[in-house]
Tab-separated table of C-alpha atoms in Angstrom:
chain	number	residue	atom	x	y	z
A	1	UNK	CA	0.067	-0.372	-0.064
A	2	UNK	CA	0.937	3.314	-1.064
A	3	UNK	CA	1.498	6.313	1.821
A	4	UNK	CA	1.949	9.801	1.002
A	5	UNK	CA	1.567	12.526	2.695
A	6	UNK	CA	2.721	15.923	2.990
A	7	UNK	CA	6.539	16.777	4.290
A	8	UNK	CA	5.514	19.924	5.792
A	9	UNK	CA	3.139	17.496	7.858
A	10	UNK	CA	6.427	15.339	9.265
A	11	UNK	CA	7.279	17.826	11.317
A	12	UNK	CA	3.643	17.608	12.770
A	13	UNK	CA	3.939	14.118	14.180
A	14	UNK	CA	4.735	13.005	16.985
A	15	UNK	CA	8.445	10.362	16.829
A	16	UNK	CA	6.800	7.524	16.397
A	17	UNK	CA	3.938	8.218	13.858
A	18	UNK	CA	7.080	9.697	12.191
A	19	UNK	CA	8.588	6.372	12.966
A	20	UNK	CA	6.115	4.029	11.643
A	21	UNK	CA	5.314	5.935	8.786
A	22	UNK	CA	8.914	5.822	7.921
A	23	UNK	CA	9.596	2.490	8.693
A	24	UNK	CA	6.135	1.820	5.754
A	25	UNK	CA	7.448	3.687	3.486
A	26	UNK	CA	11.258	0.992	3.878
A	27	UNK	CA	8.971	-1.095	3.827
A	28	UNK	CA	6.791	-0.632	0.473
A	29	UNK	CA	7.841	-3.373	-2.850
A	30	UNK	CA	10.488	-1.904	-4.609
A	31	UNK	CA	7.748	-1.069	-7.725
A	32	UNK	CA	6.821	1.877	-4.614
A	33	UNK	CA	9.216	2.706	-3.300
A	34	UNK	CA	10.889	4.070	-7.117
A	35	UNK	CA	7.208	6.225	-6.622
A	36	UNK	CA	8.544	7.814	-3.866
A	37	UNK	CA	12.344	8.147	-5.155
A	38	UNK	CA	10.114	9.995	-8.417
A	39	UNK	CA	8.253	12.132	-5.876
A	40	UNK	CA	11.373	12.627	-3.737
A	41	UNK	CA	13.532	14.020	-6.264
A	42	UNK	CA	10.743	16.135	-7.869
A	43	UNK	CA	10.142	18.287	-4.718
A	44	UNK	CA	13.990	17.753	-3.958
A	45	UNK	CA	14.295	19.747	-7.376
A	46	UNK	CA	12.648	22.636	-6.367
A	47	UNK	CA	15.124	23.217	-3.235
A	48	UNK	CA	17.561	23.082	-5.394
A	49	UNK	CA	16.432	25.316	-7.990
A	50	UNK	CA	14.866	28.431	-5.510
A	51	UNK	CA	19.038	28.139	-4.008
A	52	UNK	CA	20.590	27.282	-6.824
A	53	UNK	CA	22.776	24.603	-4.740
A	54	UNK	CA	22.433	20.792	-5.283
A	55	UNK	CA	20.541	18.118	-2.698
A	56	UNK	CA	24.225	16.242	-2.376
A	57	UNK	CA	26.150	19.586	-1.648
A	58	UNK	CA	23.424	20.115	0.931
A	59	UNK	CA	25.477	19.373	4.140
A	60	UNK	CA	28.677	21.379	3.226
A	61	UNK	CA	26.124	24.063	3.015
A	62	UNK	CA	25.413	23.753	6.526
A	63	UNK	CA	28.782	22.581	7.767
A	64	UNK	CA	30.002	26.183	6.186
A	65	UNK	CA	27.273	28.539	7.153
A	66	UNK	CA	26.722	29.268	3.292
A	67	UNK	CA	22.655	28.653	4.176
A	68	UNK	CA	21.008	29.498	7.539
A	69	UNK	CA	18.755	26.388	9.587
A	70	UNK	CA	15.813	26.941	8.350
A	71	UNK	CA	12.859	25.322	9.173
A	72	UNK	CA	12.393	25.460	5.406
A	73	UNK	CA	16.706	24.255	4.372
A	74	UNK	CA	15.427	21.264	7.378
A	75	UNK	CA	12.724	19.722	5.874
A	76	UNK	CA	15.290	20.595	2.502
A	77	UNK	CA	17.409	18.175	4.316
A	78	UNK	CA	15.369	15.567	5.537
A	79	UNK	CA	13.055	14.748	2.226
A	80	UNK	CA	17.030	14.671	0.798
A	81	UNK	CA	18.273	12.158	3.823
A	82	UNK	CA	14.824	10.038	3.378
A	83	UNK	CA	15.278	10.034	-0.071
A	84	UNK	CA	18.785	8.944	-0.137
A	85	UNK	CA	17.779	6.152	2.097
A	86	UNK	CA	15.231	4.751	-0.371
A	87	UNK	CA	17.792	4.718	-2.499
A	88	UNK	CA	19.876	2.256	-0.532
A	89	UNK	CA	16.955	0.489	0.295
A	90	UNK	CA	15.798	0.197	-3.406
A	91	UNK	CA	19.403	-1.323	-3.859
A	92	UNK	CA	19.148	-3.457	-1.613
């Protein structure tokens, strides 16, 4: 079963709810995981265009203080990390 939730809603969830949702996403069949990855890629491209920075460079930009630690940047970081985890799951 596919799960869909706005990324902003993840911030409103309790830690237990967030863990339950992510466990369900990570345990999904490969075709569903691939769909999640496509959706995440589209969302990440929006951030990348807005900030003129690739998601792969996000950690470094935060560490070097080139980007402020705002709620929006935190959402971007969350989506980028989630995408990494799902990509690993898809390869496994």
